[in-house]
Amino acid sequence: MSWGHDDYMYMVAKENGTTLPQAGLFIIRYHSFYPLHKHGAYAQFMNEEDKKYMKWLHVFNKYDLYSKSKAHVDVEKVKPYYESLIAKYFPEKLKW
């Protein structure tokens, strides 16, 4: 397993005291780790909590990979929604 954007965002979230549920942090950290969630590799290193979160990772994966669209998104229209999510789960100032 290599270190990349997934683990970086996981660390940023943890360092900043996110209120995301543990399943959300698991998804952030492992959503690109295909040997684990697609092929079952490394399962012998998982604890019961990890196994519990895998179901959420599989649900997320459908939206992560297969929800891409060529339709133009009105950023200004959706921006308040996403800003409210950020405000809900992260402090106003982040340590990067």
Coordinates of N, CA and C in Angstrom, one line a residue:
M1 N 0.8 -1.2 0.0 CA 0.0 0.0 0.0 C 0.9 1.2 0.0
S2 N 0.6 2.1 -0.9 CA 1.4 3.4 -0.9 C 0.7 4.5 -0.3
W3 N 1.4 5.5 0.1 CA 0.8 6.7 0.7 C 0.4 7.7 -0.5
G4 N -0.8 8.2 -0.4 CA -1.3 9.1 -1.4 C -2.3 10.1 -0.9
H5 N -3.2 10.6 -1.8 CA -4.1 11.6 -1.5 C -5.2 11.1 -0.5
D6 N -5.5 9.8 -0.5 CA -6.5 9.2 0.4 C -6.0 9.3 1.9
D7 N -4.8 8.9 2.1 CA -4.2 8.9 3.5 C -4.0 10.3 3.9
Y8 N -3.6 11.2 3.0 CA -3.3 12.6 3.3 C -4.6 13.2 3.8
M9 N -5.7 13.0 3.1 CA -7.0 13.6 3.5 C -7.5 13.0 4.8
Y10 N -7.2 11.8 5.0 CA -7.6 11.1 6.3 C -6.8 11.8 7.4
M11 N -5.5 12.0 7.2 CA -4.7 12.6 8.3 C -5.1 14.1 8.5
V12 N -5.5 14.8 7.5 CA -6.0 16.2 7.7 C -7.2 16.2 8.5
A13 N -8.1 15.3 8.1 CA -9.4 15.2 8.9 C -9.2 14.9 10.3
K14 N -8.4 13.9 10.6 CA -8.1 13.5 12.0 C -7.4 14.6 12.8
E15 N -6.4 15.2 12.2 CA -5.6 16.3 12.8 C -6.5 17.5 13.2
N16 N -7.5 17.7 12.4 CA -8.4 18.8 12.6 C -9.7 18.5 13.4
G17 N -9.7 17.3 13.9 CA -10.8 17.0 14.8 C -12.2 16.9 14.1
T18 N -12.2 16.3 12.9 CA -13.4 16.1 12.2 C -14.5 15.4 13.0
T19 N -15.7 15.7 12.7 CA -16.8 15.0 13.3 C -17.4 14.0 12.4
L20 N -16.7 13.7 11.3 CA -17.2 12.6 10.4 C -17.2 11.3 11.2
P21 N -18.2 10.4 10.9 CA -18.2 9.1 11.6 C -17.0 8.3 11.2
Q22 N -16.6 7.3 12.0 CA -15.5 6.5 11.7 C -15.6 5.8 10.4
A23 N -16.8 5.4 10.0 CA -17.0 4.8 8.7 C -16.6 5.8 7.5
G24 N -16.9 7.0 7.7 CA -16.5 8.0 6.7 C -15.0 8.2 6.6
L25 N -14.3 8.2 7.8 CA -12.9 8.2 7.7 C -12.2 7.0 7.1
F26 N -12.8 5.9 7.3 CA -12.4 4.6 6.7 C -12.5 4.7 5.2
I27 N -13.6 5.2 4.7 CA -13.9 5.4 3.3 C -12.8 6.4 2.7
I28 N -12.6 7.5 3.4 CA -11.6 8.5 2.8 C -10.2 7.8 2.7
R29 N -9.9 7.0 3.7 CA -8.5 6.4 3.8 C -8.3 5.3 2.7
Y30 N -9.4 4.5 2.5 CA -9.2 3.3 1.7 C -9.9 3.2 0.4
H31 N -10.6 4.3 0.0 CA -11.4 4.2 -1.2 C -10.6 3.9 -2.5
S32 N -9.3 4.2 -2.5 CA -8.5 3.9 -3.7 C -7.7 2.6 -3.5
F33 N -7.8 1.9 -2.4 CA -7.0 0.7 -2.1 C -7.8 -0.5 -2.7
Y34 N -7.7 -0.6 -4.0 CA -8.5 -1.7 -4.7 C -8.1 -3.1 -4.3
P35 N -6.8 -3.4 -4.1 CA -6.6 -4.8 -3.7 C -7.4 -5.2 -2.5
L36 N -7.7 -4.3 -1.6 CA -8.5 -4.6 -0.4 C -10.0 -4.7 -0.7
H37 N -10.5 -3.7 -1.3 CA -12.0 -3.7 -1.4 C -12.5 -4.3 -2.7
K38 N -11.7 -4.5 -3.6 CA -12.2 -5.2 -4.8 C -11.8 -6.7 -4.9
H39 N -10.6 -7.0 -4.4 CA -10.1 -8.3 -4.5 C -9.9 -9.1 -3.2
G40 N -10.2 -8.4 -2.0 CA -10.1 -9.0 -0.7 C -8.7 -9.3 -0.2
A41 N -7.7 -8.7 -0.9 CA -6.3 -8.8 -0.4 C -6.2 -8.1 1.0
Y42 N -5.3 -8.6 1.8 CA -5.0 -8.0 3.1 C -6.1 -8.2 4.1
A43 N -7.1 -8.9 3.8 CA -8.2 -9.1 4.7 C -7.7 -9.7 6.1
Q44 N -6.7 -10.5 6.0 CA -6.2 -11.1 7.2 C -5.7 -10.1 8.2
F45 N -5.4 -8.9 7.8 CA -4.9 -7.8 8.7 C -6.1 -6.9 9.2
M46 N -7.3 -7.2 8.8 CA -8.4 -6.4 9.2 C -9.0 -6.9 10.6
N47 N -9.4 -5.9 11.4 CA -10.1 -6.3 12.6 C -11.6 -6.2 12.4
E48 N -12.4 -6.5 13.4 CA -13.8 -6.6 13.2 C -14.4 -5.2 12.8
E49 N -13.8 -4.2 13.4 CA -14.3 -2.8 13.0 C -14.0 -2.5 11.6
D50 N -12.8 -2.9 11.1 CA -12.5 -2.7 9.6 C -13.5 -3.4 8.8
K51 N -13.8 -4.6 9.1 CA -14.8 -5.5 8.4 C -16.2 -4.8 8.3
K52 N -16.5 -4.2 9.5 CA -17.8 -3.5 9.5 C -17.9 -2.4 8.6
Y53 N -16.8 -1.6 8.5 CA -16.7 -0.5 7.6 C -16.6 -0.8 6.1
M54 N -16.2 -2.0 5.8 CA -16.1 -2.4 4.4 C -17.4 -2.3 3.7
K55 N -18.5 -2.6 4.3 CA -19.8 -2.5 3.7 C -20.1 -1.1 3.2
W56 N -19.7 -0.1 4.0 CA -19.9 1.3 3.6 C -19.0 1.7 2.5
L57 N -17.8 1.1 2.5 CA -16.8 1.4 1.4 C -17.4 0.9 0.1
H58 N -18.0 -0.3 0.1 CA -18.6 -0.9 -1.1 C -19.8 0.0 -1.6
V59 N -20.6 0.5 -0.7 CA -21.7 1.4 -1.1 C -21.1 2.7 -1.7
F60 N -20.1 3.3 -1.0 CA -19.5 4.5 -1.6 C -18.9 4.3 -2.9
N61 N -18.2 3.1 -3.1 CA -17.5 2.9 -4.3 C -18.4 3.0 -5.6
K62 N -19.7 2.6 -5.5 CA -20.6 2.7 -6.6 C -20.7 4.1 -7.0
Y63 N -20.8 5.0 -6.1 CA -21.0 6.5 -6.4 C -19.6 7.1 -6.8
D64 N -18.6 6.6 -6.2 CA -17.2 7.2 -6.5 C -16.9 6.9 -8.0
L65 N -17.1 5.7 -8.5 CA -16.6 5.3 -9.8 C -17.7 5.5 -10.9
Y66 N -18.9 5.3 -10.6 CA -19.9 5.1 -11.6 C -20.9 6.3 -11.7
S67 N -20.6 7.4 -11.0 CA -21.6 8.5 -11.0 C -21.0 9.7 -11.8
K68 N -20.0 9.5 -12.6 CA -19.4 10.6 -13.3 C -20.4 11.0 -14.4
S69 N -20.4 12.3 -14.7 CA -21.4 12.8 -15.7 C -20.7 13.9 -16.5
K70 N -21.1 14.0 -17.7 CA -20.6 15.1 -18.6 C -21.5 16.4 -18.4
A71 N -22.6 16.2 -17.7 CA -23.5 17.4 -17.5 C -22.7 18.5 -16.7
H72 N -22.9 19.7 -17.1 CA -22.3 20.8 -16.4 C -23.0 21.1 -15.1
V73 N -22.2 21.3 -14.0 CA -22.7 21.6 -12.7 C -22.6 23.1 -12.5
D74 N -23.7 23.7 -12.1 CA -23.7 25.1 -11.7 C -23.1 25.2 -10.3
V75 N -21.8 25.5 -10.3 CA -21.1 25.5 -9.0 C -21.7 26.4 -8.0
E76 N -22.0 27.6 -8.4 CA -22.6 28.6 -7.5 C -23.9 28.1 -6.9
K77 N -24.6 27.3 -7.6 CA -25.9 26.8 -7.1 C -25.7 25.7 -6.0
V78 N -24.7 24.8 -6.2 CA -24.5 23.8 -5.3 C -23.5 24.1 -4.2
K79 N -22.8 25.2 -4.4 CA -21.8 25.6 -3.4 C -22.3 25.7 -2.0
P80 N -23.4 26.4 -1.7 CA -23.9 26.5 -0.3 C -24.1 25.1 0.4
Y81 N -24.6 24.2 -0.4 CA -24.8 22.8 0.1 C -23.5 22.2 0.6
Y82 N -22.5 22.3 -0.3 CA -21.2 21.6 0.1 C -20.5 22.4 1.2
E83 N -20.6 23.7 1.2 CA -20.1 24.5 2.3 C -20.7 24.2 3.6
S84 N -22.0 23.9 3.6 CA -22.7 23.5 4.8 C -22.2 22.1 5.3
L85 N -21.9 21.2 4.4 CA -21.3 19.9 4.8 C -19.9 20.1 5.4
I86 N -19.1 21.0 4.8 CA -17.8 21.2 5.3 C -17.9 21.8 6.7
A87 N -18.8 22.8 6.9 CA -18.9 23.5 8.2 C -19.4 22.5 9.3
K88 N -20.2 21.5 8.8 CA -20.8 20.5 9.8 C -19.7 19.6 10.3
Y89 N -18.7 19.2 9.5 CA -17.8 18.2 9.8 C -16.3 18.7 10.1
F90 N -16.0 20.0 9.8 CA -14.7 20.5 9.9 C -14.7 21.8 10.6
P91 N -13.6 22.2 11.3 CA -13.5 23.5 11.9 C -13.3 24.5 10.8
E92 N -13.5 25.8 11.2 CA -13.5 26.9 10.2 C -12.1 27.0 9.5
K93 N -11.0 26.8 10.4 CA -9.7 26.9 9.9 C -9.0 25.5 10.0
L94 N -8.4 25.1 8.9 CA -7.8 23.8 8.8 C -6.3 23.9 8.9
K95 N -5.7 22.9 9.6 CA -4.2 22.7 9.6 C -3.9 21.8 8.4
W96 N -3.1 22.2 7.5 CA -2.8 21.4 6.3 C -1.4 20.8 6.5

